Amino acid sequence: MFLIFKGDIGEVQHFIETLSNMSPFLKFTYHFDTIAISYLDVWLVKDIMDNRYTAKMYCKPTYSNDFLHFSSNHPYHQKKAIVKGQLVRAAKMITLDVDFEVKCKNLQGMFARKGYPTSLLDEIVAEVGRKREIGYFQPILNRGTKRGNEQMTGRSLFK
């Protein structure tokens, strides 16, 4: 369960205690922060000026980047789908285009180190980037707004 709670830390503690006392076999833990917090694979950051949230992808310290090597004996379409799946996941999770572009470059480097051809990576990044630009892949957070992104430049990030 993930909650954004409006109140101070004392109110949060009281709320958690109340939940924990409702059942002897359920105990709740919490992390309190006023600016940013990670949950599963999402990093939420509150913009104090606009009083809204943006999302980035979060990797736990134990994250290994261990994906299938391109030289493995798997069908080509499977290898392509692994790359595309990671890029689509980023396109849907990351709010700001500038952060999405950074994540694309990181994923390209990671897959290149696993032997994936640059031409294949460039093709998939361009496809997912175009689909994000036209709204086919929208970030879950701030959906329905101008993608929550004041950093739109009007230029295409993906050729």
PDB file of N, CA, C and O in Angstrom, residues 44-75:
ATOM      1  N   LEU A  44       9.295   9.243  -6.483  1.00  0.00           N
ATOM      2  CA  LEU A  44       8.393  10.385  -6.564  1.00  0.00           C
ATOM      3  C   LEU A  44       9.046  11.599  -5.941  1.00  0.00           C
ATOM      4  O   LEU A  44       9.562  11.523  -4.815  1.00  0.00           O
ATOM      5  N   VAL A  45       8.999  12.704  -6.656  1.00  0.00           N
ATOM      6  CA  VAL A  45       9.601  13.945  -6.177  1.00  0.00           C
ATOM      7  C   VAL A  45       8.536  15.024  -6.217  1.00  0.00           C
ATOM      8  O   VAL A  45       7.868  15.216  -7.242  1.00  0.00           O
ATOM      9  N   LYS A  46       8.381  15.731  -5.101  1.00  0.00           N
ATOM     10  CA  LYS A  46       7.395  16.809  -5.027  1.00  0.00           C
ATOM     11  C   LYS A  46       8.055  18.122  -5.435  1.00  0.00           C
ATOM     12  O   LYS A  46       9.082  18.507  -4.905  1.00  0.00           O
ATOM     13  N   ASP A  47       7.438  18.788  -6.395  1.00  0.00           N
ATOM     14  CA  ASP A  47       7.872  20.123  -6.794  1.00  0.00           C
ATOM     15  C   ASP A  47       7.145  21.102  -5.885  1.00  0.00           C
ATOM     16  O   ASP A  47       5.932  21.291  -6.009  1.00  0.00           O
ATOM     17  N   ILE A  48       7.873  21.694  -4.963  1.00  0.00           N
ATOM     18  CA  ILE A  48       7.265  22.571  -3.959  1.00  0.00           C
ATOM     19  C   ILE A  48       6.650  23.810  -4.601  1.00  0.00           C
ATOM     20  O   ILE A  48       5.603  24.284  -4.169  1.00  0.00           O
ATOM     21  N   MET A  49       7.262  24.308  -5.661  1.00  0.00           N
ATOM     22  CA  MET A  49       6.758  25.517  -6.321  1.00  0.00           C
ATOM     23  C   MET A  49       5.386  25.275  -6.954  1.00  0.00           C
ATOM     24  O   MET A  49       4.500  26.103  -6.853  1.00  0.00           O
ATOM     25  N   ASP A  50       5.244  24.137  -7.640  1.00  0.00           N
ATOM     26  CA  ASP A  50       3.990  23.828  -8.338  1.00  0.00           C
ATOM     27  C   ASP A  50       3.057  22.939  -7.524  1.00  0.00           C
ATOM     28  O   ASP A  50       1.940  22.677  -7.943  1.00  0.00           O
ATOM     29  N   ASN A  51       3.538  22.435  -6.389  1.00  0.00           N
ATOM     30  CA  ASN A  51       2.774  21.532  -5.536  1.00  0.00           C
ATOM     31  C   ASN A  51       2.228  20.336  -6.331  1.00  0.00           C
ATOM     32  O   ASN A  51       1.053  20.023  -6.291  1.00  0.00           O
ATOM     33  N   ARG A  52       3.111  19.707  -7.095  1.00  0.00           N
ATOM     34  CA  ARG A  52       2.756  18.508  -7.844  1.00  0.00           C
ATOM     35  C   ARG A  52       3.930  17.539  -7.810  1.00  0.00           C
ATOM     36  O   ARG A  52       5.026  17.893  -7.413  1.00  0.00           O
ATOM     37  N   TYR A  53       3.690  16.338  -8.263  1.00  0.00           N
ATOM     38  CA  TYR A  53       4.705  15.285  -8.214  1.00  0.00           C
ATOM     39  C   TYR A  53       5.179  14.919  -9.612  1.00  0.00           C
ATOM     40  O   TYR A  53       4.422  14.962 -10.570  1.00  0.00           O
ATOM     41  N   THR A  54       6.440  14.557  -9.692  1.00  0.00           N
ATOM     42  CA  THR A  54       6.983  13.961 -10.906  1.00  0.00           C
ATOM     43  C   THR A  54       7.563  12.600 -10.527  1.00  0.00           C
ATOM     44  O   THR A  54       7.910  12.369  -9.368  1.00  0.00           O
ATOM     45  N   ALA A  55       7.653  11.738 -11.507  1.00  0.00           N
ATOM     46  CA  ALA A  55       8.144  10.382 -11.252  1.00  0.00           C
ATOM     47  C   ALA A  55       9.362  10.083 -12.124  1.00  0.00           C
ATOM     48  O   ALA A  55       9.447  10.521 -13.265  1.00  0.00           O
ATOM     49  N   LYS A  56      10.282   9.361 -11.523  1.00  0.00           N
ATOM     50  CA  LYS A  56      11.441   8.806 -12.221  1.00  0.00           C
ATOM     51  C   LYS A  56      11.479   7.332 -11.870  1.00  0.00           C
ATOM     52  O   LYS A  56      10.776   6.874 -10.973  1.00  0.00           O
ATOM     53  N   MET A  57      12.333   6.592 -12.569  1.00  0.00           N
ATOM     54  CA  MET A  57      12.504   5.189 -12.219  1.00  0.00           C
ATOM     55  C   MET A  57      13.529   5.086 -11.099  1.00  0.00           C
ATOM     56  O   MET A  57      14.530   5.791 -11.103  1.00  0.00           O
ATOM     57  N   TYR A  58      13.257   4.207 -10.171  1.00  0.00           N
ATOM     58  CA  TYR A  58      14.137   3.996  -9.027  1.00  0.00           C
ATOM     59  C   TYR A  58      14.691   2.578  -9.091  1.00  0.00           C
ATOM     60  O   TYR A  58      13.949   1.629  -9.349  1.00  0.00           O
ATOM     61  N   CYS A  59      15.960   2.443  -8.879  1.00  0.00           N
ATOM     62  CA  CYS A  59      16.603   1.127  -8.811  1.00  0.00           C
ATOM     63  C   CYS A  59      17.174   0.939  -7.415  1.00  0.00           C
ATOM     64  O   CYS A  59      17.916   1.793  -6.923  1.00  0.00           O
ATOM     65  N   LYS A  60      16.823  -0.158  -6.803  1.00  0.00           N
ATOM     66  CA  LYS A  60      17.357  -0.469  -5.483  1.00  0.00           C
ATOM     67  C   LYS A  60      18.866  -0.695  -5.588  1.00  0.00           C
ATOM     68  O   LYS A  60      19.376  -1.034  -6.653  1.00  0.00           O
ATOM     69  N   PRO A  61      19.594  -0.537  -4.488  1.00  0.00           N
ATOM     70  CA  PRO A  61      21.048  -0.747  -4.526  1.00  0.00           C
ATOM     71  C   PRO A  61      21.444  -2.153  -4.987  1.00  0.00           C
ATOM     72  O   PRO A  61      22.530  -2.345  -5.508  1.00  0.00           O
ATOM     73  N   THR A  62      20.551  -3.113  -4.843  1.00  0.00           N
ATOM     74  CA  THR A  62      20.860  -4.486  -5.250  1.00  0.00           C
ATOM     75  C   THR A  62      20.532  -4.760  -6.721  1.00  0.00           C
ATOM     76  O   THR A  62      20.742  -5.866  -7.205  1.00  0.00           O
ATOM     77  N   TYR A  63      20.037  -3.763  -7.457  1.00  0.00           N
ATOM     78  CA  TYR A  63      19.690  -3.924  -8.868  1.00  0.00           C
ATOM     79  C   TYR A  63      20.931  -4.319  -9.658  1.00  0.00           C
ATOM     80  O   TYR A  63      21.985  -3.704  -9.532  1.00  0.00           O
ATOM     81  N   SER A  64      20.809  -5.346 -10.509  1.00  0.00           N
ATOM     82  CA  SER A  64      21.998  -5.885 -11.177  1.00  0.00           C
ATOM     83  C   SER A  64      22.076  -5.598 -12.680  1.00  0.00           C
ATOM     84  O   SER A  64      23.093  -5.910 -13.298  1.00  0.00           O
ATOM     85  N   ASN A  65      21.024  -5.039 -13.288  1.00  0.00           N
ATOM     86  CA  ASN A  65      21.017  -4.805 -14.740  1.00  0.00           C
ATOM     87  C   ASN A  65      21.302  -6.095 -15.499  1.00  0.00           C
ATOM     88  O   ASN A  65      21.936  -6.084 -16.542  1.00  0.00           O
ATOM     89  N   ASP A  66      20.868  -7.201 -15.018  1.00  0.00           N
ATOM     90  CA  ASP A  66      21.218  -8.484 -15.602  1.00  0.00           C
ATOM     91  C   ASP A  66      20.141  -8.956 -16.577  1.00  0.00           C
ATOM     92  O   ASP A  66      19.240  -9.702 -16.218  1.00  0.00           O
ATOM     93  N   PHE A  67      20.256  -8.505 -17.814  1.00  0.00           N
ATOM     94  CA  PHE A  67      19.331  -8.913 -18.858  1.00  0.00           C
ATOM     95  C   PHE A  67      20.019  -9.908 -19.791  1.00  0.00           C
ATOM     96  O   PHE A  67      21.224 -10.066 -19.777  1.00  0.00           O
ATOM     97  N   LEU A  68      19.231 -10.524 -20.622  1.00  0.00           N
ATOM     98  CA  LEU A  68      19.694 -11.525 -21.571  1.00  0.00           C
ATOM     99  C   LEU A  68      20.785 -10.971 -22.484  1.00  0.00           C
ATOM    100  O   LEU A  68      20.648  -9.890 -23.039  1.00  0.00           O
ATOM    101  N   HIS A  69      21.867 -11.708 -22.629  1.00  0.00           N
ATOM    102  CA  HIS A  69      22.932 -11.304 -23.544  1.00  0.00           C
ATOM    103  C   HIS A  69      22.478 -11.573 -24.975  1.00  0.00           C
ATOM    104  O   HIS A  69      21.775 -12.551 -25.250  1.00  0.00           O
ATOM    105  N   PHE A  70      22.877 -10.711 -25.894  1.00  0.00           N
ATOM    106  CA  PHE A  70      22.437 -10.829 -27.281  1.00  0.00           C
ATOM    107  C   PHE A  70      22.928 -12.113 -27.935  1.00  0.00           C
ATOM    108  O   PHE A  70      22.269 -12.660 -28.824  1.00  0.00           O
ATOM    109  N   SER A  71      24.051 -12.643 -27.494  1.00  0.00           N
ATOM    110  CA  SER A  71      24.592 -13.864 -28.096  1.00  0.00           C
ATOM    111  C   SER A  71      23.895 -15.132 -27.595  1.00  0.00           C
ATOM    112  O   SER A  71      24.211 -16.227 -28.050  1.00  0.00           O
ATOM    113  N   SER A  72      22.946 -14.991 -26.687  1.00  0.00           N
ATOM    114  CA  SER A  72      22.256 -16.176 -26.169  1.00  0.00           C
ATOM    115  C   SER A  72      21.405 -16.825 -27.255  1.00  0.00           C
ATOM    116  O   SER A  72      21.063 -16.199 -28.260  1.00  0.00           O
ATOM    117  N   ASN A  73      21.073 -18.055 -27.042  1.00  0.00           N
ATOM    118  CA  ASN A  73      20.334 -18.830 -28.041  1.00  0.00           C
ATOM    119  C   ASN A  73      18.827 -18.640 -27.863  1.00  0.00           C
ATOM    120  O   ASN A  73      18.092 -19.585 -27.615  1.00  0.00           O
ATOM    121  N   HIS A  74      18.373 -17.408 -27.972  1.00  0.00           N
ATOM    122  CA  HIS A  74      16.953 -17.081 -27.900  1.00  0.00           C
ATOM    123  C   HIS A  74      16.534 -16.474 -29.234  1.00  0.00           C
ATOM    124  O   HIS A  74      17.366 -15.890 -29.933  1.00  0.00           O
ATOM    125  N   PRO A  75      15.269 -16.569 -29.590  1.00  0.00           N
ATOM    126  CA  PRO A  75      14.813 -15.965 -30.850  1.00  0.00           C
ATOM    127  C   PRO A  75      15.039 -14.450 -30.854  1.00  0.00           C
ATOM    128  O   PRO A  75      14.949 -13.786 -29.817  1.00  0.00           O
TER     129      PRO A  75
END
